[in-house]
Amino acid sequence: MEKKHKQVVMRVSNQASREVDGVGDDADRAGNKHSTQGNNGSEKKVIVVFVLGGPGSGKGTQCANIVKNFGFTHLSAGDLLRAEISSGSENGWKGKEAINKIPKIEFASIVFFSTMIQNMIKEGKIVPSEVTVKLLQRAMKESGNNKFLIDGFPRNEENRAAFEEVTKIVPEFVLFFDCPEEEMERRLLSRNQGRVDDNVETIRKRFKVFIESSIPVIEHYGSKGKVHKVNAARPVEEVFETVKEIFSPYGANVYLNSFQHLNSLVRYPHGHYLDLRDDRSFRVELRMSNESMTMDHAVVFINPTILWPVSALIPQTQNISLAAAASVLCPNFTNRCLQTPPLFVLF
Ligand SMILES: Nc1ncnc2c1ncn2[C@@H]1O[C@H](COP(=O)(O)OP(=O)(O)O)[C@@H](O)[C@H]1O
Ligand SMILES: O=c1ccn([C@@H]2O[C@H](COP(=O)(O)OP(=O)(O)O)[C@@H](O)[C@H]2O)c(=O)[nH]1
């Protein structure tokens, strides 16, 4: 769990903050009133996919794959809550000097909220919507992206109504991972992420809450024809094959065999993959298909005349995927490449 948790915290603190303004878009298929500013000043539709399924059905695992392949930002409501608990306890344990700087009432509420969230998670209970919706809204704003996977939320009807009411966002669809309890229990007991709720007693409570409170949410969206049910009781790769088909209309990445192909993509931009800033510059995201590469999430400014230093850093045999999305700055790279003004910007 630690790993997932840290990822979310990094996203929140490092990514460029661009407002997700509530500007209307009546033509929006999902009826969303939200949009976000594109690089060329154009409004982009906000796409939200709710990823639901019982505890241990593989939501987080599949979301990580979707992020890599389709440029969505993954927001796990559970991870955001756990991050909130640890930021609360950090505030609480930084020592007297730090405590004194926080106004008393604020300090009491920080401690109160983190303790309350922690207790609810330990009991497998659903945290009040005001807390979760606020955390999700903040993370969406800070991500700078317009495509979100909201994992493990909404967990009940109250969550669902509050999210739609506060954000005015209606999900594009719901991805529902269907898995038998015995399989989910087996997975959770070997998840090994040190979570306070991955013990038999709490797991059983979470199953009960899922059936009583979360299934009605899935049924609600099912009645609107918005649910994609996926058999999650299969190996990760097989599940992802099904997931890929569902996401294919939402910006499948282009896989290139060699960096040279980037030139032709830049000259003949495809709407999904290259985001036109003006007649000279483009913004795209570059990700290595190999997870271990440090280039993942690097922001790179490239002038075609200095393309070679960048291509030299990318093994020609690697597949490279492109998707329009925001990412995290990689200062060494930018300093080096910015010696010449960028003709286009490669994320
Ligand atoms: N299809 C699968 N088959 C076997 N194990 C899986 C599968 N998907 C995920 N897991 C494992 O099960 C555990 C729970 O998965 P996770 O993605 O954290 O579930 P969730 O986010 O739904 O609680 C993790 O240890 C993960 O590695
Ligand atoms: O929207 C949410 C998401 C999570 N939780 C709490 O966080 C726990 C863990 O949720 P997560 O989605 O991280 O894990 P899962 O149970 O799906 O593996 C839940 O049991 C709830 O107590 C919550 O209250 N509201």
mmCIF file of C-alpha atoms and ligand atoms in Angstrom:
data_model
loop_
_atom_site.group_PDB
_atom_site.id
_atom_site.type_symbol
_atom_site.label_atom_id
_atom_site.label_comp_id
_atom_site.label_asym_id
_atom_site.label_seq_id
_atom_site.Cartn_x
_atom_site.Cartn_y
_atom_site.Cartn_z
ATOM 1 C CA MET A 1 0.000 0.000 0.000
ATOM 2 C CA GLU A 2 2.819 2.349 0.855
ATOM 3 C CA LYS A 3 3.840 2.475 -2.818
ATOM 4 C CA LYS A 4 0.381 3.407 -4.098
ATOM 5 C CA HIS A 5 -0.028 5.975 -1.375
ATOM 6 C CA LYS A 6 3.267 7.717 -2.168
ATOM 7 C CA GLN A 7 2.432 7.910 -5.861
ATOM 8 C CA VAL A 8 -0.693 9.899 -5.153
ATOM 9 C CA VAL A 9 1.080 12.255 -2.770
ATOM 10 C CA MET A 10 3.751 12.938 -5.404
ATOM 11 C CA ARG A 11 1.182 13.697 -8.041
ATOM 12 C CA VAL A 12 -0.588 16.125 -5.783
ATOM 13 C CA SER A 13 2.524 18.029 -4.824
ATOM 14 C CA ASN A 14 4.561 17.990 -8.032
ATOM 15 C CA GLN A 15 2.236 18.438 -10.890
ATOM 16 C CA ALA A 16 1.570 21.802 -12.398
ATOM 17 C CA SER A 17 -1.708 23.097 -11.058
ATOM 18 C CA ARG A 18 -4.182 24.107 -13.731
ATOM 19 C CA GLU A 19 -7.700 24.940 -12.717
ATOM 20 C CA VAL A 20 -10.496 22.546 -13.634
ATOM 21 C CA ASP A 21 -12.946 25.336 -14.292
ATOM 22 C CA GLY A 22 -16.656 24.834 -14.238
ATOM 23 C CA VAL A 23 -17.155 26.081 -17.788
ATOM 24 C CA GLY A 24 -20.115 24.467 -19.456
ATOM 25 C CA ASP A 25 -20.054 22.298 -22.557
ATOM 26 C CA ASP A 26 -23.571 21.523 -23.624
ATOM 27 C CA ALA A 27 -22.508 19.151 -26.348
ATOM 28 C CA ASP A 28 -20.778 16.998 -23.780
ATOM 29 C CA ARG A 29 -21.799 13.343 -24.169
ATOM 30 C CA ALA A 30 -21.746 12.667 -20.439
ATOM 31 C CA GLY A 31 -23.563 15.916 -19.756
ATOM 32 C CA ASN A 32 -20.588 17.222 -17.786
ATOM 33 C CA LYS A 33 -20.426 20.932 -17.092
ATOM 34 C CA HIS A 34 -16.725 20.717 -16.368
ATOM 35 C CA SER A 35 -13.877 21.280 -18.701
ATOM 36 C CA THR A 36 -10.194 22.002 -18.443
ATOM 37 C CA GLN A 37 -7.969 24.382 -20.352
ATOM 38 C CA GLY A 38 -6.042 22.820 -23.222
ATOM 39 C CA ASN A 39 -2.582 24.000 -24.217
ATOM 40 C CA ASN A 40 -3.882 26.054 -27.078
ATOM 41 C CA GLY A 41 -6.444 27.703 -24.813
ATOM 42 C CA SER A 42 -9.250 25.404 -26.009
ATOM 43 C CA GLU A 43 -11.616 23.810 -23.475
ATOM 44 C CA LYS A 44 -11.241 20.083 -22.928
ATOM 45 C CA LYS A 45 -14.027 17.862 -21.745
ATOM 46 C CA VAL A 46 -13.435 16.258 -18.342
ATOM 47 C CA ILE A 47 -13.767 12.484 -18.573
ATOM 48 C CA VAL A 48 -14.361 10.572 -15.354
ATOM 49 C CA VAL A 49 -14.495 6.795 -15.178
ATOM 50 C CA PHE A 50 -15.540 5.260 -11.851
ATOM 51 C CA VAL A 51 -13.638 2.042 -11.203
ATOM 52 C CA LEU A 52 -15.631 -0.148 -8.841
ATOM 53 C CA GLY A 53 -15.427 -3.693 -7.564
ATOM 54 C CA GLY A 54 -15.089 -5.494 -4.269
ATOM 55 C CA PRO A 55 -11.974 -5.096 -2.111
ATOM 56 C CA GLY A 56 -9.160 -7.030 -3.797
ATOM 57 C CA SER A 57 -10.906 -7.347 -7.155
ATOM 58 C CA GLY A 58 -7.850 -5.730 -8.795
ATOM 59 C CA LYS A 59 -9.002 -2.116 -9.256
ATOM 60 C CA GLY A 60 -5.639 -0.554 -8.386
ATOM 61 C CA THR A 61 -3.707 -3.091 -10.455
ATOM 62 C CA GLN A 62 -5.785 -2.504 -13.581
ATOM 63 C CA CYS A 63 -5.827 1.280 -13.077
ATOM 64 C CA ALA A 64 -2.023 1.301 -13.183
ATOM 65 C CA ASN A 65 -2.190 -0.397 -16.597
ATOM 66 C CA ILE A 66 -4.862 1.974 -17.888
ATOM 67 C CA VAL A 67 -2.753 4.981 -16.838
ATOM 68 C CA LYS A 68 0.246 3.637 -18.737
ATOM 69 C CA ASN A 69 -1.706 2.914 -21.882
ATOM 70 C CA PHE A 70 -4.382 5.584 -22.060
ATOM 71 C CA GLY A 71 -3.007 8.686 -20.300
ATOM 72 C CA PHE A 72 -5.620 8.815 -17.524
ATOM 73 C CA THR A 73 -4.815 10.119 -14.041
ATOM 74 C CA HIS A 74 -5.503 7.502 -11.378
ATOM 75 C CA LEU A 75 -7.166 8.782 -8.233
ATOM 76 C CA SER A 76 -7.736 6.124 -5.607
ATOM 77 C CA ALA A 77 -10.149 7.462 -2.995
ATOM 78 C CA GLY A 78 -8.689 5.027 -0.444
ATOM 79 C CA ASP A 79 -5.132 6.228 -1.174
ATOM 80 C CA LEU A 80 -6.204 9.861 -0.835
ATOM 81 C CA LEU A 81 -7.800 9.077 2.524
ATOM 82 C CA ARG A 82 -4.685 7.244 3.711
ATOM 83 C CA ALA A 83 -2.541 10.196 2.558
ATOM 84 C CA GLU A 84 -4.810 12.493 4.557
ATOM 85 C CA ILE A 85 -4.320 10.330 7.651
ATOM 86 C CA SER A 86 -0.559 10.490 7.357
ATOM 87 C CA SER A 87 -0.483 14.221 6.662
ATOM 88 C CA GLY A 88 -2.651 14.671 9.764
ATOM 89 C CA SER A 89 -0.347 12.565 11.874
ATOM 90 C CA GLU A 90 2.717 14.317 10.422
ATOM 91 C CA ASN A 91 1.221 17.602 11.587
ATOM 92 C CA GLY A 92 0.544 16.012 14.942
ATOM 93 C CA TRP A 93 4.015 14.600 15.494
ATOM 94 C CA LYS A 94 6.338 17.251 14.133
ATOM 95 C CA GLY A 95 7.123 18.491 17.634
ATOM 96 C CA LYS A 96 6.053 21.352 19.837
ATOM 97 C CA GLU A 97 7.382 24.148 17.633
ATOM 98 C CA ALA A 98 5.411 23.010 14.602
ATOM 99 C CA ILE A 99 2.299 22.356 16.657
ATOM 100 C CA ASN A 100 2.412 25.854 18.102
ATOM 101 C CA LYS A 101 2.367 27.361 14.622
ATOM 102 C CA ILE A 102 -0.948 25.704 13.785
ATOM 103 C CA PRO A 103 -3.971 27.539 15.205
ATOM 104 C CA LYS A 104 -5.479 25.472 18.026
ATOM 105 C CA ILE A 105 -8.840 24.903 16.367
ATOM 106 C CA GLU A 106 -7.241 23.931 13.079
ATOM 107 C CA PHE A 107 -4.853 21.558 14.840
ATOM 108 C CA ALA A 108 -7.681 19.914 16.747
ATOM 109 C CA SER A 109 -9.643 19.423 13.520
ATOM 110 C CA ILE A 110 -6.606 17.959 11.705
ATOM 111 C CA VAL A 111 -6.098 15.430 14.487
ATOM 112 C CA PHE A 112 -9.819 14.772 14.744
ATOM 113 C CA PHE A 113 -10.205 14.156 11.015
ATOM 114 C CA SER A 114 -7.214 11.882 10.628
ATOM 115 C CA THR A 115 -8.234 9.838 13.667
ATOM 116 C CA MET A 116 -11.796 9.612 12.412
ATOM 117 C CA ILE A 117 -10.711 8.482 8.923
ATOM 118 C CA GLN A 118 -8.261 5.970 10.365
ATOM 119 C CA ASN A 119 -10.915 4.454 12.627
ATOM 120 C CA MET A 120 -13.441 4.209 9.821
ATOM 121 C CA ILE A 121 -10.952 2.464 7.528
ATOM 122 C CA LYS A 122 -10.017 0.028 10.311
ATOM 123 C CA GLU A 123 -13.694 -0.824 10.639
ATOM 124 C CA GLY A 124 -14.273 -0.995 6.874
ATOM 125 C CA LYS A 125 -16.802 1.853 7.137
ATOM 126 C CA ILE A 126 -17.433 4.490 4.494
ATOM 127 C CA VAL A 127 -15.942 7.904 5.247
ATOM 128 C CA PRO A 128 -18.435 10.813 4.875
ATOM 129 C CA SER A 129 -18.723 12.212 1.363
ATOM 130 C CA GLU A 130 -17.681 15.749 2.365
ATOM 131 C CA VAL A 131 -14.193 14.450 3.107
ATOM 132 C CA THR A 132 -13.795 12.168 0.073
ATOM 133 C CA VAL A 133 -15.336 14.491 -2.496
ATOM 134 C CA LYS A 134 -13.136 17.369 -1.291
ATOM 135 C CA LEU A 135 -9.994 15.236 -1.595
ATOM 136 C CA LEU A 136 -10.979 14.018 -5.070
ATOM 137 C CA GLN A 137 -11.826 17.520 -6.273
ATOM 138 C CA ARG A 138 -8.493 18.859 -5.034
ATOM 139 C CA ALA A 139 -6.540 16.025 -6.654
ATOM 140 C CA MET A 140 -8.379 16.552 -9.953
ATOM 141 C CA LYS A 141 -7.529 20.254 -9.976
ATOM 142 C CA GLU A 142 -3.910 19.612 -9.117
ATOM 143 C CA SER A 143 -3.431 16.875 -11.707
ATOM 144 C CA GLY A 144 -3.668 19.187 -14.730
ATOM 145 C CA ASN A 145 -5.238 16.285 -16.638
ATOM 146 C CA ASN A 146 -8.790 16.007 -18.006
ATOM 147 C CA LYS A 147 -9.119 12.187 -17.910
ATOM 148 C CA PHE A 148 -9.584 10.528 -14.529
ATOM 149 C CA LEU A 149 -9.972 7.032 -13.175
ATOM 150 C CA ILE A 150 -11.693 7.358 -9.831
ATOM 151 C CA ASP A 151 -10.920 4.099 -8.084
ATOM 152 C CA GLY A 152 -12.999 2.779 -5.178
ATOM 153 C CA PHE A 153 -15.499 5.639 -5.261
ATOM 154 C CA PRO A 154 -18.496 6.216 -5.070
ATOM 155 C CA ARG A 155 -18.991 3.556 -2.428
ATOM 156 C CA ASN A 156 -22.611 4.345 -1.639
ATOM 157 C CA GLU A 157 -25.540 6.353 -2.933
ATOM 158 C CA GLU A 158 -24.639 9.300 -0.704
ATOM 159 C CA ASN A 159 -21.106 9.402 -2.206
ATOM 160 C CA ARG A 160 -22.531 9.240 -5.709
ATOM 161 C CA ALA A 161 -25.089 12.001 -5.208
ATOM 162 C CA ALA A 162 -22.584 14.256 -3.412
ATOM 163 C CA PHE A 163 -19.962 13.874 -6.149
ATOM 164 C CA GLU A 164 -22.403 14.669 -8.934
ATOM 165 C CA GLU A 165 -23.900 17.555 -6.972
ATOM 166 C CA VAL A 166 -20.597 19.170 -5.989
ATOM 167 C CA THR A 167 -18.576 18.624 -9.157
ATOM 168 C CA LYS A 168 -21.437 18.617 -11.684
ATOM 169 C CA ILE A 169 -19.599 15.722 -13.325
ATOM 170 C CA VAL A 170 -21.429 12.645 -14.543
ATOM 171 C CA PRO A 171 -19.146 9.661 -15.182
ATOM 172 C CA GLU A 172 -18.486 8.612 -18.742
ATOM 173 C CA PHE A 173 -18.942 5.015 -17.605
ATOM 174 C CA VAL A 174 -18.353 2.664 -14.688
ATOM 175 C CA LEU A 175 -15.789 -0.092 -14.918
ATOM 176 C CA PHE A 176 -16.952 -2.885 -12.631
ATOM 177 C CA PHE A 177 -14.542 -5.649 -11.692
ATOM 178 C CA ASP A 178 -16.589 -8.685 -10.787
ATOM 179 C CA CYS A 179 -14.790 -11.262 -8.639
ATOM 180 C CA PRO A 180 -15.907 -13.970 -6.177
ATOM 181 C CA GLU A 181 -15.314 -13.205 -2.497
ATOM 182 C CA GLU A 182 -13.079 -16.249 -1.914
ATOM 183 C CA GLU A 183 -10.692 -15.036 -4.630
ATOM 184 C CA MET A 184 -10.747 -11.430 -3.335
ATOM 185 C CA GLU A 185 -10.068 -12.643 0.200
ATOM 186 C CA ARG A 186 -7.115 -14.730 -0.985
ATOM 187 C CA ARG A 187 -5.662 -11.710 -2.818
ATOM 188 C CA LEU A 188 -6.139 -9.316 0.092
ATOM 189 C CA LEU A 189 -4.528 -11.671 2.579
ATOM 190 C CA SER A 190 -1.434 -11.854 0.417
ATOM 191 C CA ARG A 191 -1.421 -8.167 -0.632
ATOM 192 C CA ASN A 192 1.253 -7.508 1.961
ATOM 193 C CA GLN A 193 1.097 -3.729 1.940
ATOM 194 C CA GLY A 194 0.804 -3.359 5.694
ATOM 195 C CA ARG A 195 -2.766 -2.073 5.523
ATOM 196 C CA VAL A 196 -4.722 -1.952 8.783
ATOM 197 C CA ASP A 197 -7.804 -3.297 6.999
ATOM 198 C CA ASP A 198 -6.295 -6.323 5.221
ATOM 199 C CA ASN A 199 -7.157 -8.805 7.977
ATOM 200 C CA VAL A 200 -9.900 -11.450 7.861
ATOM 201 C CA GLU A 201 -12.181 -9.633 10.283
ATOM 202 C CA THR A 202 -12.132 -6.268 8.456
ATOM 203 C CA ILE A 203 -12.146 -7.925 5.018
ATOM 204 C CA ARG A 204 -15.469 -9.633 5.836
ATOM 205 C CA LYS A 205 -16.914 -6.310 7.005
ATOM 206 C CA ARG A 206 -15.743 -4.668 3.762
ATOM 207 C CA PHE A 207 -17.427 -7.395 1.687
ATOM 208 C CA LYS A 208 -20.683 -6.750 3.534
ATOM 209 C CA VAL A 209 -20.425 -2.992 3.001
ATOM 210 C CA PHE A 210 -19.659 -3.577 -0.679
ATOM 211 C CA ILE A 211 -22.773 -5.698 -1.192
ATOM 212 C CA GLU A 212 -25.089 -3.503 0.856
ATOM 213 C CA SER A 213 -23.846 -0.057 -0.200
ATOM 214 C CA SER A 214 -21.726 -0.214 -3.352
ATOM 215 C CA ILE A 215 -23.732 -2.677 -5.457
ATOM 216 C CA PRO A 216 -26.694 -0.214 -5.482
ATOM 217 C CA VAL A 217 -24.369 2.421 -7.024
ATOM 218 C CA ILE A 218 -23.389 -0.034 -9.762
ATOM 219 C CA GLU A 219 -27.071 -0.839 -10.294
ATOM 220 C CA HIS A 220 -27.869 2.870 -10.541
ATOM 221 C CA TYR A 221 -25.397 3.363 -13.375
ATOM 222 C CA GLY A 222 -26.377 -0.004 -14.851
ATOM 223 C CA SER A 223 -29.926 1.267 -15.275
ATOM 224 C CA LYS A 224 -28.462 4.118 -17.344
ATOM 225 C CA GLY A 225 -26.485 1.708 -19.529
ATOM 226 C CA LYS A 226 -23.168 3.015 -18.181
ATOM 227 C CA VAL A 227 -21.637 -0.121 -16.644
ATOM 228 C CA HIS A 228 -18.911 -2.253 -18.227
ATOM 229 C CA LYS A 229 -18.751 -5.451 -16.175
ATOM 230 C CA VAL A 230 -15.436 -7.287 -16.383
ATOM 231 C CA ASN A 231 -14.725 -10.784 -15.147
ATOM 232 C CA ALA A 232 -11.838 -10.029 -12.750
ATOM 233 C CA ALA A 233 -11.272 -13.623 -11.638
ATOM 234 C CA ARG A 234 -8.674 -14.143 -14.350
ATOM 235 C CA PRO A 235 -4.947 -13.433 -14.567
ATOM 236 C CA VAL A 236 -4.029 -9.714 -14.612
ATOM 237 C CA GLU A 237 -3.051 -9.736 -18.314
ATOM 238 C CA GLU A 238 -6.294 -11.402 -19.385
ATOM 239 C CA VAL A 239 -8.375 -8.926 -17.423
ATOM 240 C CA PHE A 240 -6.420 -6.092 -19.028
ATOM 241 C CA GLU A 241 -7.158 -7.409 -22.529
ATOM 242 C CA THR A 242 -10.869 -6.837 -21.832
ATOM 243 C CA VAL A 243 -10.176 -3.476 -20.201
ATOM 244 C CA LYS A 244 -8.157 -2.350 -23.233
ATOM 245 C CA GLU A 245 -11.099 -2.967 -25.546
ATOM 246 C CA ILE A 246 -13.339 -0.862 -23.311
ATOM 247 C CA PHE A 247 -10.856 2.025 -23.271
ATOM 248 C CA SER A 248 -9.922 1.915 -26.939
ATOM 249 C CA PRO A 249 -12.212 4.869 -27.859
ATOM 250 C CA TYR A 250 -10.508 6.987 -25.168
ATOM 251 C CA GLY A 251 -7.121 7.721 -26.656
ATOM 252 C CA ALA A 252 -5.234 4.466 -27.183
ATOM 253 C CA ASN A 253 -1.532 5.137 -27.339
ATOM 254 C CA VAL A 254 0.508 4.793 -30.473
ATOM 255 C CA TYR A 255 3.352 2.351 -30.177
ATOM 256 C CA LEU A 256 6.402 3.159 -32.204
ATOM 257 C CA ASN A 257 9.251 0.851 -32.995
ATOM 258 C CA SER A 258 11.752 3.583 -33.301
ATOM 259 C CA PHE A 259 12.122 7.143 -32.128
ATOM 260 C CA GLN A 260 12.500 8.307 -35.732
ATOM 261 C CA HIS A 261 8.787 7.755 -36.288
ATOM 262 C CA LEU A 262 8.090 10.633 -33.971
ATOM 263 C CA ASN A 263 8.962 13.015 -36.798
ATOM 264 C CA SER A 264 6.120 11.825 -38.962
ATOM 265 C CA LEU A 265 3.697 11.954 -36.037
ATOM 266 C CA VAL A 266 4.655 15.531 -35.350
ATOM 267 C CA ARG A 267 4.208 16.531 -38.964
ATOM 268 C CA TYR A 268 0.883 14.736 -39.242
ATOM 269 C CA PRO A 269 -0.611 15.093 -35.790
ATOM 270 C CA HIS A 270 -3.482 12.819 -34.801
ATOM 271 C CA GLY A 271 -5.997 14.587 -32.555
ATOM 272 C CA HIS A 272 -5.630 12.243 -29.623
ATOM 273 C CA TYR A 273 -1.917 12.014 -29.445
ATOM 274 C CA LEU A 274 -0.605 15.438 -30.233
ATOM 275 C CA ASP A 275 -1.972 18.578 -28.749
ATOM 276 C CA LEU A 276 -1.392 21.581 -30.983
ATOM 277 C CA ARG A 277 -0.262 24.646 -29.050
ATOM 278 C CA ASP A 278 0.316 26.940 -31.977
ATOM 279 C CA ASP A 279 1.589 26.388 -35.479
ATOM 280 C CA ARG A 280 5.080 25.598 -34.240
ATOM 281 C CA SER A 281 4.667 23.692 -31.019
ATOM 282 C CA PHE A 282 3.099 20.495 -29.789
ATOM 283 C CA ARG A 283 2.711 18.853 -26.436
ATOM 284 C CA VAL A 284 2.700 15.111 -26.091
ATOM 285 C CA GLU A 285 3.523 12.631 -23.397
ATOM 286 C CA LEU A 286 6.289 10.193 -23.934
ATOM 287 C CA ARG A 287 6.362 7.007 -21.942
ATOM 288 C CA MET A 288 8.545 4.007 -22.253
ATOM 289 C CA SER A 289 6.635 0.762 -22.406
ATOM 290 C CA ASN A 290 9.307 -0.670 -20.125
ATOM 291 C CA GLU A 291 8.296 0.364 -16.629
ATOM 292 C CA SER A 292 11.809 0.510 -15.284
ATOM 293 C CA MET A 293 12.928 3.308 -17.622
ATOM 294 C CA THR A 294 13.496 6.626 -15.878
ATOM 295 C CA MET A 295 12.123 8.450 -18.943
ATOM 296 C CA ASP A 296 8.643 7.609 -17.741
ATOM 297 C CA HIS A 297 6.964 10.915 -16.813
ATOM 298 C CA ALA A 298 9.890 13.066 -17.922
ATOM 299 C CA VAL A 299 9.051 16.394 -19.490
ATOM 300 C CA VAL A 300 11.309 17.054 -22.432
ATOM 301 C CA PHE A 301 11.685 20.086 -24.628
ATOM 302 C CA ILE A 302 13.077 19.080 -27.954
ATOM 303 C CA ASN A 303 14.135 21.019 -30.957
ATOM 304 C CA PRO A 304 14.307 18.709 -33.952
ATOM 305 C CA THR A 305 17.803 20.018 -34.676
ATOM 306 C CA ILE A 306 18.894 18.567 -31.343
ATOM 307 C CA LEU A 307 16.718 15.484 -31.592
ATOM 308 C CA TRP A 308 19.727 13.220 -31.567
ATOM 309 C CA PRO A 309 20.761 13.769 -27.906
ATOM 310 C CA VAL A 310 17.294 12.726 -26.837
ATOM 311 C CA SER A 311 17.029 9.815 -29.202
ATOM 312 C CA ALA A 312 20.449 8.668 -28.038
ATOM 313 C CA LEU A 313 19.016 8.291 -24.559
ATOM 314 C CA ILE A 314 16.195 6.137 -25.807
ATOM 315 C CA PRO A 315 17.135 2.641 -26.912
ATOM 316 C CA GLN A 316 15.925 2.296 -30.481
ATOM 317 C CA THR A 317 14.527 -1.117 -29.722
ATOM 318 C CA GLN A 318 12.194 0.220 -27.036
ATOM 319 C CA ASN A 319 8.565 0.810 -27.820
ATOM 320 C CA ILE A 320 7.552 4.373 -27.179
ATOM 321 C CA SER A 321 4.001 5.378 -26.433
ATOM 322 C CA LEU A 322 2.551 8.829 -26.900
ATOM 323 C CA ALA A 323 -0.478 10.353 -25.271
ATOM 324 C CA ALA A 324 -1.637 13.881 -24.610
ATOM 325 C CA ALA A 325 -1.439 14.358 -20.862
ATOM 326 C CA ALA A 326 0.326 16.391 -18.226
ATOM 327 C CA SER A 327 3.375 15.077 -16.451
ATOM 328 C CA VAL A 328 6.155 15.735 -13.977
ATOM 329 C CA LEU A 329 9.159 17.897 -14.745
ATOM 330 C CA CYS A 330 12.545 16.343 -15.290
ATOM 331 C CA PRO A 331 14.908 19.355 -14.812
ATOM 332 C CA ASN A 332 18.157 17.826 -16.125
ATOM 333 C CA PHE A 333 16.562 17.018 -19.406
ATOM 334 C CA THR A 334 14.916 20.389 -19.861
ATOM 335 C CA ASN A 335 18.064 22.370 -19.014
ATOM 336 C CA ARG A 336 20.019 20.464 -21.548
ATOM 337 C CA CYS A 337 17.499 20.752 -24.335
ATOM 338 C CA LEU A 338 16.415 24.312 -23.682
ATOM 339 C CA GLN A 339 19.747 25.670 -24.900
ATOM 340 C CA THR A 340 17.855 25.956 -28.191
ATOM 341 C CA PRO A 341 14.277 27.273 -28.048
ATOM 342 C CA PRO A 342 11.836 24.381 -28.316
ATOM 343 C CA LEU A 343 10.016 23.878 -31.581
ATOM 344 C CA PHE A 344 7.706 21.435 -29.874
ATOM 345 C CA VAL A 345 7.389 20.141 -26.373
ATOM 346 C CA LEU A 346 7.595 16.452 -25.758
ATOM 347 C CA PHE A 347 6.162 15.136 -22.522
HETATM 348 N N1 LIG B 1 -6.107 -10.647 -11.733
HETATM 349 C C1 LIG B 1 -5.397 -10.874 -10.621
HETATM 350 N N2 LIG B 1 -5.021 -12.111 -10.293
HETATM 351 C C2 LIG B 1 -4.317 -12.346 -9.151
HETATM 352 N N3 LIG B 1 -3.933 -11.392 -8.284
HETATM 353 C C3 LIG B 1 -4.293 -10.130 -8.557
HETATM 354 C C4 LIG B 1 -5.043 -9.797 -9.729
HETATM 355 N N4 LIG B 1 -5.255 -8.456 -9.734
HETATM 356 C C5 LIG B 1 -4.671 -7.975 -8.622
HETATM 357 N N5 LIG B 1 -4.089 -8.965 -7.920
HETATM 358 C C6 LIG B 1 -3.390 -8.857 -6.632
HETATM 359 O O1 LIG B 1 -4.414 -8.834 -5.641
HETATM 360 C C7 LIG B 1 -4.146 -7.848 -4.649
HETATM 361 C C8 LIG B 1 -5.278 -6.816 -4.650
HETATM 362 O O2 LIG B 1 -5.238 -6.098 -5.875
HETATM 363 P P1 LIG B 1 -5.543 -4.538 -5.930
HETATM 364 O O3 LIG B 1 -5.319 -4.092 -7.315
HETATM 365 O O4 LIG B 1 -4.806 -3.848 -4.835
HETATM 366 O O5 LIG B 1 -7.122 -4.577 -5.605
HETATM 367 P P2 LIG B 1 -8.152 -3.433 -5.197
HETATM 368 O O6 LIG B 1 -7.545 -2.109 -5.602
HETATM 369 O O7 LIG B 1 -9.402 -3.758 -5.948
HETATM 370 O O8 LIG B 1 -8.347 -3.558 -3.716
HETATM 371 C C9 LIG B 1 -2.788 -7.254 -4.996
HETATM 372 O O9 LIG B 1 -1.801 -7.909 -4.218
HETATM 373 C C10 LIG B 1 -2.619 -7.556 -6.474
HETATM 374 O O10 LIG B 1 -1.273 -7.733 -6.819
HETATM 375 O O1 LIG B 2 -14.495 6.489 -1.285
HETATM 376 C C1 LIG B 2 -13.990 5.840 -0.357
HETATM 377 C C2 LIG B 2 -12.894 4.983 -0.542
HETATM 378 C C3 LIG B 2 -12.390 4.295 0.525
HETATM 379 N N1 LIG B 2 -12.930 4.448 1.755
HETATM 380 C C4 LIG B 2 -12.366 3.738 2.921
HETATM 381 O O2 LIG B 2 -11.087 3.209 2.586
HETATM 382 C C5 LIG B 2 -11.084 1.775 2.745
HETATM 383 C C6 LIG B 2 -10.150 1.160 1.730
HETATM 384 O O3 LIG B 2 -10.578 1.470 0.423
HETATM 385 P P1 LIG B 2 -9.689 1.142 -0.873
HETATM 386 O O4 LIG B 2 -10.505 1.530 -2.034
HETATM 387 O O5 LIG B 2 -8.350 1.721 -0.711
HETATM 388 O O6 LIG B 2 -9.469 -0.424 -0.804
HETATM 389 P P2 LIG B 2 -10.262 -1.698 -1.269
HETATM 390 O O7 LIG B 2 -11.115 -2.033 -0.082
HETATM 391 O O8 LIG B 2 -11.075 -1.448 -2.457
HETATM 392 O O9 LIG B 2 -9.169 -2.686 -1.473
HETATM 393 C C7 LIG B 2 -12.554 1.392 2.625
HETATM 394 O O10 LIG B 2 -12.840 0.158 3.221
HETATM 395 C C8 LIG B 2 -13.226 2.554 3.335
HETATM 396 O O11 LIG B 2 -13.121 2.434 4.739
HETATM 397 C C9 LIG B 2 -14.014 5.283 1.948
HETATM 398 O O12 LIG B 2 -14.517 5.411 3.047
HETATM 399 N N2 LIG B 2 -14.512 5.962 0.891
#
